[in-house]
Amino acid sequence: MNIVSALEQPMAADRHTYSITGGVPLEGSVTASGAKNAVTKQLVAGLLTDQPCVLHGVPRILEVDLVLGMLAELGTQVTWLGEHSVQVHTPEVRETSLSAMYSGVNRIPILMMGPLLHRRGETIVPLPGGCTIGKRPIDFHLEGLRQMGADIAEHPTSVKVHVDDRLTGAHIDLPFPSVGATENLLLAAVRASGTTVISNAAVEPEIVDLILMLQKMGALITINTDRTIMVEGVRELRGVEHTTIADRIEIASFAAAAIATDGCIEVRGARQEHLVTYLNTLRHIGGDFAETKDGLAFWRARSLTATDVETGVHPGFMTDWQQPLTVLLTQASGTSVVHETIYEDRFGYTEQLRAMGASVDLTTRCLGAVACRFHGRDFQHTAKISGTRRLLGADLVIPDLRAGFGYVLAALVADGTSTISGTRYLERGYEQPVAKLAAVGARITTRPV
Ligand code: EPU
């Protein structure tokens, strides 16, 4: 999809539904795409300089088209240099504000505040809004920017930000290691006057990859072992050429598919260092992996058994790995516990799994090793999964991106044929999922809507 057509119908409709017939062990190789949650922020980082920035490993997904559309609206010249390489060049920021049609679309506009304040001193950006996985406020982002001297006025669907001269360095102690707030403050701090210290920062590999790109652009950033990031502000940044890391969520999704279907999938581009916690969990369940020349291969080593998992900030178990894992655990004998500590409402998708025959009970209790932020509150954030259960094919409607692959996986292990709609959510973050699944032998077809 090109930028224009993505913008004409940002999230309007599915292009097609999927039909998946389960019970086939998936075998073969796929290549991991670049990480959505790294590249979208790196495209924004390109706004920090008036020189060209080239990114390689850019996945061709709707989310990327949306961000490129936003940048084009601000004055960025976007040039595709190859299938997965794009140049963004903003010699001049023509517009300081993004149009309201981006309100509620995604979380990227709020990351543009810092770069736009540096380039033009003011901006109005649309707010992301909540979604099916939780409220997702942006209070940490705004408080941090205020501490750096930004004058912020909040409106129902947008936020207006202004700075008199330059943003100034500050010591910001995040109440929780938020990925987005850490990225936002990094993008604001790199060209601020003085030093910014972000303590209790998130240090996900995607954030480290953003830092590597910013460092190549001339930024001075130090990551300490105690989750403190120190940024010494510089006046100007220069252009850059950077290759985005592979998508560890997509890799984990295909690993789960290999193990759930009792097949073997090599994911080219997968890197062990980004998956350490996930690989331990796979081993606990009965999966295994090996390094190959080009990536990692995943398979089932023994019959699957239950395990307990708590999602957490890096280097913990990612919340975005939770959905394929939960489906995988329906195929493991015994009772597993998955305690979700990042989002308060990320198990809604399990209702349709129950309809397929899965035994997934939700509770508001913290059944993990530690009480999380949701302790004593009315959030069903722990799942008890009992297996092994045979799943039956069903008509499934995807509610959000990561639940989407969970449903694909459920359909792959189920008896019979499932139809899946809401595929626009899945395709927003996974590049060519149908072609990749078909390449490893999945019986998947699409039907235009
Ligand atoms: N939070 C606040 N206030 C804030 C910011 C965050 O209370 O100002 C809370 C959130 O409500 C949530 C927790 O902190 O409960 C963590 O949120 P975080 O800011 O870390 O998440 P995010 O930056 O909004 C990114 C990814 C998510 C991924 C999370 C956690 C992007 C675009 N999104 O979200 O990815 O789950 O980090 O790793 O990078 C996805 O790709 O499907 C996805 C949801």
XYZ file of C-alpha atoms and ligand atoms in Angstrom:
493
model
C 0.000 0.000 0.000
C 1.457 3.425 -0.830
C 1.338 6.421 1.515
C -1.630 8.051 -0.145
C -3.898 5.041 -0.030
C -2.838 4.318 3.564
C -3.906 7.817 4.488
C -7.168 7.718 2.641
C -8.271 4.842 4.809
C -5.936 4.787 7.843
C -7.606 1.886 9.643
C -10.900 1.760 7.848
C -11.339 -1.803 6.676
C -9.819 -5.210 6.147
C -8.462 -5.921 2.700
C -9.226 -9.595 3.130
C -10.119 -12.332 5.592
C -7.993 -15.415 6.207
C -9.052 -19.005 6.070
C -6.731 -21.364 7.962
C -6.998 -25.138 8.187
C -5.119 -26.372 11.211
C -3.184 -29.499 12.076
C -0.212 -29.083 9.741
C 3.300 -29.013 11.267
C 5.000 -25.865 9.954
C 8.403 -26.533 8.404
C 10.857 -24.283 6.590
C 12.467 -20.854 6.740
C 11.172 -17.309 6.938
C 13.046 -14.042 7.123
C 12.320 -11.715 10.030
C 11.287 -8.201 9.088
C 12.640 -5.033 10.685
C 11.097 -4.160 14.034
C 7.963 -2.021 13.765
C 8.554 -0.641 17.239
C 12.076 0.467 16.362
C 11.694 1.746 12.823
C 8.671 3.945 13.463
C 10.606 5.861 16.136
C 13.731 6.017 13.955
C 11.723 7.648 11.188
C 10.702 10.315 13.721
C 14.354 10.753 14.751
C 15.028 11.811 11.161
C 13.129 15.032 11.986
C 15.971 16.040 14.300
C 18.230 16.995 11.396
C 17.914 18.912 8.142
C 20.136 16.299 6.469
C 18.984 13.069 4.756
C 18.595 9.939 6.895
C 18.517 6.481 5.329
C 16.990 3.496 7.072
C 17.416 -0.091 5.916
C 15.375 -3.096 7.012
C 12.155 -1.097 6.949
C 9.123 -3.425 6.952
C 6.433 -2.704 4.342
C 3.537 -2.465 6.772
C 0.660 -0.055 7.169
C 2.150 1.381 10.357
C 5.235 2.527 8.435
C 3.066 4.047 5.701
C 1.137 5.952 8.350
C 4.310 7.405 9.879
C 5.683 8.347 6.460
C 2.363 10.057 5.720
C 2.651 12.067 8.934
C 6.215 13.077 8.112
C 5.257 14.088 4.570
C 2.579 16.355 6.021
C 5.283 18.135 8.055
C 7.505 18.636 5.012
C 9.650 15.505 4.955
C 10.713 14.264 1.533
C 10.232 10.505 1.523
C 12.123 8.419 -1.045
C 12.096 4.628 -1.201
C 15.574 3.527 -2.263
C 14.763 -0.173 -2.375
C 12.134 -2.626 -1.143
C 13.182 -2.127 2.484
C 15.255 1.063 2.391
C 13.814 4.526 2.745
C 15.315 8.000 2.888
C 13.630 10.693 4.957
C 14.866 14.229 4.464
C 13.391 17.284 6.144
C 15.416 20.311 5.018
C 12.633 22.496 6.410
C 9.699 21.710 8.720
C 6.883 23.305 6.700
C 4.034 22.449 9.076
C 4.445 22.366 12.829
C 1.208 20.472 13.459
C -0.236 17.185 12.391
C -3.819 17.026 11.212
C -6.577 15.760 13.492
C -7.145 12.679 11.336
C -4.192 11.128 13.154
C -5.939 11.416 16.498
C -6.310 7.945 18.017
C -4.435 6.349 15.084
C -1.180 5.418 16.834
C 1.365 6.564 19.408
C 3.865 8.083 16.994
C 2.667 11.741 16.810
C 3.404 12.291 20.517
C 7.026 11.319 19.857
C 7.317 14.181 17.382
C 6.988 16.836 20.085
C 10.700 17.048 20.950
C 12.005 17.155 17.359
C 9.375 19.729 16.342
C 10.143 21.903 19.372
C 13.813 21.862 18.353
C 13.064 22.668 14.734
C 10.216 25.190 15.174
C 9.605 25.881 18.877
C 5.954 24.814 18.809
C 3.616 22.048 17.695
C 0.129 20.631 18.045
C 0.050 16.827 17.937
C -2.993 14.554 18.049
C -3.387 12.318 21.091
C -3.181 8.536 20.742
C -6.231 7.689 22.852
C -6.822 4.409 24.663
C -7.250 1.040 22.968
C -8.454 -2.491 23.593
C -5.469 -3.360 25.785
C -5.764 -0.526 28.318
C -6.068 3.219 28.829
C -2.463 3.974 27.877
C -2.122 7.515 29.286
C 0.779 9.813 28.308
C 1.247 11.590 31.638
C 4.910 10.511 31.942
C 5.669 11.942 28.505
C 4.080 15.301 29.287
C 5.514 15.610 32.783
C 9.022 14.909 31.470
C 8.717 17.496 28.719
C 7.378 20.034 31.228
C 10.463 19.407 33.361
C 12.526 20.216 30.275
C 10.825 23.594 29.949
C 7.984 22.836 27.511
C 4.777 24.760 27.975
C 1.960 22.249 27.380
C -1.778 22.746 26.927
C -3.862 19.573 26.834
C -7.030 19.465 24.732
C -9.481 16.553 24.370
C -7.895 15.121 21.217
C -4.595 16.975 20.911
C -1.818 18.610 22.842
C -0.299 22.018 22.131
C 3.347 22.448 23.078
C 5.591 25.460 22.994
C 9.080 26.326 24.165
C 10.418 29.854 24.462
C 14.006 29.189 23.540
C 15.409 25.646 23.760
C 14.383 22.643 25.785
C 16.726 22.334 28.748
C 18.205 19.226 30.342
C 16.506 17.932 33.481
C 16.576 14.963 35.831
C 13.467 12.942 35.071
C 12.561 9.994 37.261
C 9.993 7.887 35.410
C 7.312 6.354 37.674
C 7.484 3.218 35.470
C 10.009 2.259 32.750
C 7.711 3.296 29.911
C 9.012 2.529 26.422
C 7.271 5.477 24.783
C 8.116 8.003 27.502
C 11.792 6.973 27.420
C 11.850 7.391 23.624
C 10.025 10.705 23.818
C 12.461 12.113 26.349
C 15.452 10.822 24.382
C 14.216 12.547 21.235
C 13.707 15.737 23.255
C 16.993 15.542 25.163
C 19.467 14.953 22.326
C 19.280 18.581 21.156
C 18.389 20.203 24.494
C 20.759 22.566 26.270
C 22.596 20.788 29.071
C 22.368 17.239 30.344
C 19.233 15.153 30.794
C 19.157 12.186 33.123
C 16.282 9.714 32.690
C 16.146 7.335 35.626
C 13.990 4.211 35.743
C 14.198 4.318 31.937
C 13.124 1.486 29.637
C 16.046 -0.236 27.896
C 14.294 -2.459 25.356
C 16.469 -3.490 22.351
C 14.347 -1.186 20.158
C 15.301 1.746 22.415
C 18.963 0.771 22.298
C 18.686 0.643 18.494
C 17.205 4.149 18.496
C 20.110 5.265 20.687
C 22.603 3.701 18.245
C 21.037 5.644 15.393
C 21.048 8.894 17.405
C 24.683 8.338 18.385
C 25.623 7.992 14.701
C 23.802 11.296 14.141
C 26.104 12.962 16.685
C 24.169 12.524 19.950
C 25.932 11.845 23.242
C 24.021 9.179 25.175
C 25.158 6.898 27.999
C 23.192 3.900 29.284
C 24.038 2.890 32.845
C 23.446 -0.573 34.265
C 20.824 0.773 36.689
C 18.341 1.808 33.956
C 19.611 5.388 33.954
C 20.130 7.051 30.607
C 22.209 10.217 30.441
C 21.980 12.510 27.425
C 24.382 15.400 26.887
C 22.523 17.752 24.581
C 24.161 18.934 21.357
C 23.212 21.874 19.090
C 22.893 19.994 15.807
C 22.573 16.424 14.569
C 23.650 15.148 11.170
C 22.259 12.692 8.629
C 22.688 8.959 9.123
C 22.461 5.556 7.477
C 21.167 2.859 9.813
C 19.828 -0.699 9.635
C 16.936 -1.435 11.972
C 17.043 -4.526 14.189
C 14.875 -7.525 13.387
C 11.423 -7.748 14.929
C 11.696 -9.924 18.053
C 7.901 -10.064 18.346
C 7.521 -11.499 14.859
C 10.380 -13.925 15.552
C 8.739 -15.108 18.774
C 5.448 -15.518 16.913
C 6.978 -17.880 14.337
C 8.877 -19.729 17.084
C 5.578 -20.341 18.878
C 4.020 -21.502 15.598
C 6.814 -24.055 15.060
C 6.442 -25.476 18.562
C 2.642 -25.363 18.701
C 2.308 -27.256 15.409
C 5.191 -29.643 16.210
C 7.151 -28.459 13.213
C 10.512 -26.702 12.793
C 10.965 -23.138 11.580
C 14.183 -21.281 10.955
C 13.776 -17.527 11.332
C 16.531 -15.810 9.397
C 17.750 -12.642 11.112
C 16.692 -13.811 14.605
C 19.254 -12.952 17.271
C 19.570 -14.890 20.509
C 20.589 -11.799 22.490
C 17.180 -10.205 21.891
C 15.261 -13.306 22.957
C 17.031 -14.637 26.052
C 13.975 -14.644 28.326
C 11.689 -15.999 25.620
C 14.091 -18.833 24.815
C 14.206 -19.871 28.485
C 10.421 -19.972 28.552
C 10.290 -22.083 25.386
C 12.712 -24.552 27.004
C 10.587 -24.722 30.181
C 7.591 -25.672 28.055
C 9.417 -28.261 25.952
C 10.510 -26.236 22.941
C 14.100 -25.826 21.832
C 16.207 -23.696 19.502
C 19.564 -23.732 17.769
C 21.613 -21.087 16.048
C 21.756 -21.498 12.263
C 23.995 -19.754 9.753
C 21.423 -17.014 9.234
C 19.347 -16.941 12.418
C 17.666 -19.301 14.844
C 15.635 -22.483 14.331
C 12.807 -23.494 16.677
C 11.106 -26.858 17.292
C 9.359 -29.011 19.896
C 11.820 -31.203 21.805
C 9.339 -33.148 23.975
C 5.652 -33.130 24.834
C 4.733 -29.683 26.091
C 4.267 -28.964 29.803
C 2.839 -26.021 31.722
C 4.884 -23.085 32.990
C 4.417 -19.776 34.820
C 5.295 -16.489 33.174
C 5.179 -12.853 34.196
C 5.377 -10.176 31.558
C 7.677 -7.305 32.400
C 9.982 -4.612 31.117
C 13.180 -5.648 29.342
C 15.002 -7.915 29.991
C 11.795 -9.537 31.236
C 9.213 -11.432 29.215
C 7.671 -8.976 26.723
C 3.960 -8.267 26.936
C 3.861 -8.615 23.141
C 5.018 -12.239 23.431
C 2.168 -13.005 25.797
C -0.516 -13.797 23.192
C 1.306 -16.457 21.138
C 2.582 -17.920 24.414
C -0.920 -18.155 25.886
C -2.138 -20.030 22.816
C 0.933 -22.289 22.950
C 0.163 -23.070 26.606
C -3.281 -24.393 25.653
C -1.268 -27.242 24.059
C 0.857 -27.899 27.189
C -0.250 -30.381 29.841
C -0.958 -28.989 33.311
C -1.953 -25.535 34.502
C 0.079 -22.515 33.475
C -0.147 -19.014 34.890
C 0.482 -15.887 32.841
C 0.628 -12.720 34.937
C 0.425 -9.598 32.744
C 2.098 -6.692 34.547
C 2.419 -4.153 31.714
C -1.160 -3.626 30.526
C -4.210 -3.870 32.734
C -6.544 -5.259 30.081
C -4.594 -7.487 27.695
C -6.515 -10.753 27.989
C -9.803 -9.752 26.336
C -8.848 -11.826 23.301
C -8.980 -15.065 25.329
C -12.784 -15.063 25.191
C -12.663 -16.274 21.582
C -10.053 -18.895 22.540
C -12.488 -20.260 25.129
C -15.099 -20.528 22.396
C -12.598 -22.697 20.466
C -12.275 -25.040 23.455
C -9.370 -23.527 25.374
C -9.477 -23.462 29.156
C -8.361 -19.942 30.097
C -9.609 -18.468 33.376
C -8.949 -14.839 34.160
C -8.528 -13.356 37.607
C -7.865 -9.917 39.051
C -5.326 -11.454 41.470
C -1.564 -11.196 40.995
C -0.638 -14.864 40.743
C 2.991 -14.170 39.937
C 6.039 -13.917 42.167
C 5.394 -10.234 42.878
C 2.370 -8.012 43.288
C 2.280 -5.695 40.276
C 0.889 -2.175 39.754
C -2.548 -3.713 39.253
C -2.626 -5.394 42.672
C -5.930 -4.879 44.482
C -7.532 -3.260 41.446
C -10.324 -4.623 39.356
C -8.233 -5.654 36.336
C -8.357 -9.201 35.011
C -4.654 -9.351 34.369
C -3.749 -12.948 35.286
C -4.669 -15.967 33.162
C -4.735 -19.605 34.264
C -4.433 -21.865 31.252
C -5.164 -25.578 31.564
C -4.047 -28.000 28.911
C -3.825 -29.939 26.833
C -7.009 -28.843 25.079
C -8.060 -29.642 21.535
C -9.111 -26.432 19.823
C -11.845 -26.394 17.200
C -11.776 -24.123 14.164
C -13.971 -21.022 14.571
C -14.844 -17.661 13.061
C -12.486 -15.261 14.802
C -12.455 -11.457 14.851
C -9.082 -9.901 15.658
C -9.379 -7.163 18.316
C -5.770 -5.873 18.229
C -2.415 -6.493 16.574
C -0.799 -8.993 18.959
C -3.997 -10.895 19.684
C -4.118 -11.220 15.886
C -1.149 -13.553 15.691
C -2.502 -15.396 18.732
C -5.633 -16.166 16.714
C -3.605 -17.231 13.689
C -1.720 -19.613 15.943
C -4.936 -20.941 17.490
C -6.260 -21.597 13.978
C -3.010 -23.362 13.026
C -3.358 -25.873 15.874
C -7.150 -26.228 15.732
C -9.092 -29.062 14.149
C -10.859 -27.919 11.015
C -10.953 -24.534 9.340
C -11.088 -21.101 10.954
C -11.904 -17.816 9.279
C -10.226 -14.724 10.646
C -11.412 -11.153 10.126
C -9.976 -7.938 11.565
C -6.816 -8.785 9.617
C -6.090 -5.056 9.185
C -4.856 -5.048 12.786
C -2.461 -7.912 12.160
C -1.182 -6.506 8.887
C -0.517 -3.194 10.556
C 2.459 -4.754 12.304
C 3.374 -7.988 10.491
C 4.864 -7.840 7.018
C 3.418 -10.331 4.530
C 2.066 -12.693 7.216
C 0.117 -14.801 4.741
C 3.063 -15.321 2.386
C 5.391 -16.128 5.277
C 2.973 -18.617 6.826
C 2.336 -20.244 3.446
C 6.107 -20.502 2.911
C 6.376 -22.768 5.976
C 3.466 -24.907 4.862
C 0.442 -23.338 6.564
C -2.843 -24.059 4.820
C -3.879 -20.416 4.608
C -5.857 -18.615 1.936
C -7.282 -15.117 1.747
C -10.601 -13.842 0.494
C -11.096 -10.192 -0.475
C -13.628 -8.321 1.637
N 2.106 4.386 31.000
C 1.545 5.354 31.793
N 1.814 6.657 31.495
C 2.619 7.016 30.458
C 3.187 6.016 29.647
C 2.914 4.710 29.945
O 0.824 5.065 32.752
O 2.826 8.229 30.229
C 1.810 2.966 31.282
C 0.965 2.328 30.166
O -0.402 2.590 30.337
C 1.313 0.863 30.307
C 2.783 0.907 30.760
O 3.008 2.219 31.259
O 0.533 0.303 31.327
C 3.790 0.608 29.684
O 3.570 1.443 28.555
P 4.742 1.872 27.573
O 4.802 3.357 27.562
O 5.978 1.137 27.929
O 4.224 1.332 26.193
P 4.149 2.112 24.815
O 5.391 2.872 24.575
O 2.863 2.820 24.726
C 5.292 0.252 23.413
C 4.920 -0.574 22.227
C 3.903 -1.625 22.611
C 4.510 -2.488 23.705
C 4.930 -1.607 24.893
C 5.613 -2.373 26.006
C 5.156 0.935 20.386
C 4.524 1.760 19.334
N 4.357 0.286 21.195
O 4.094 0.891 23.824
O 3.690 -2.416 21.463
O 3.552 -3.424 24.132
O 5.827 -0.584 24.437
O 6.748 -2.992 25.524
O 6.369 0.843 20.455
C 2.454 -3.507 19.807
O 3.450 -3.430 19.067
O 1.448 -4.192 19.499
C 2.447 -2.796 21.090
C 1.329 -2.601 21.808
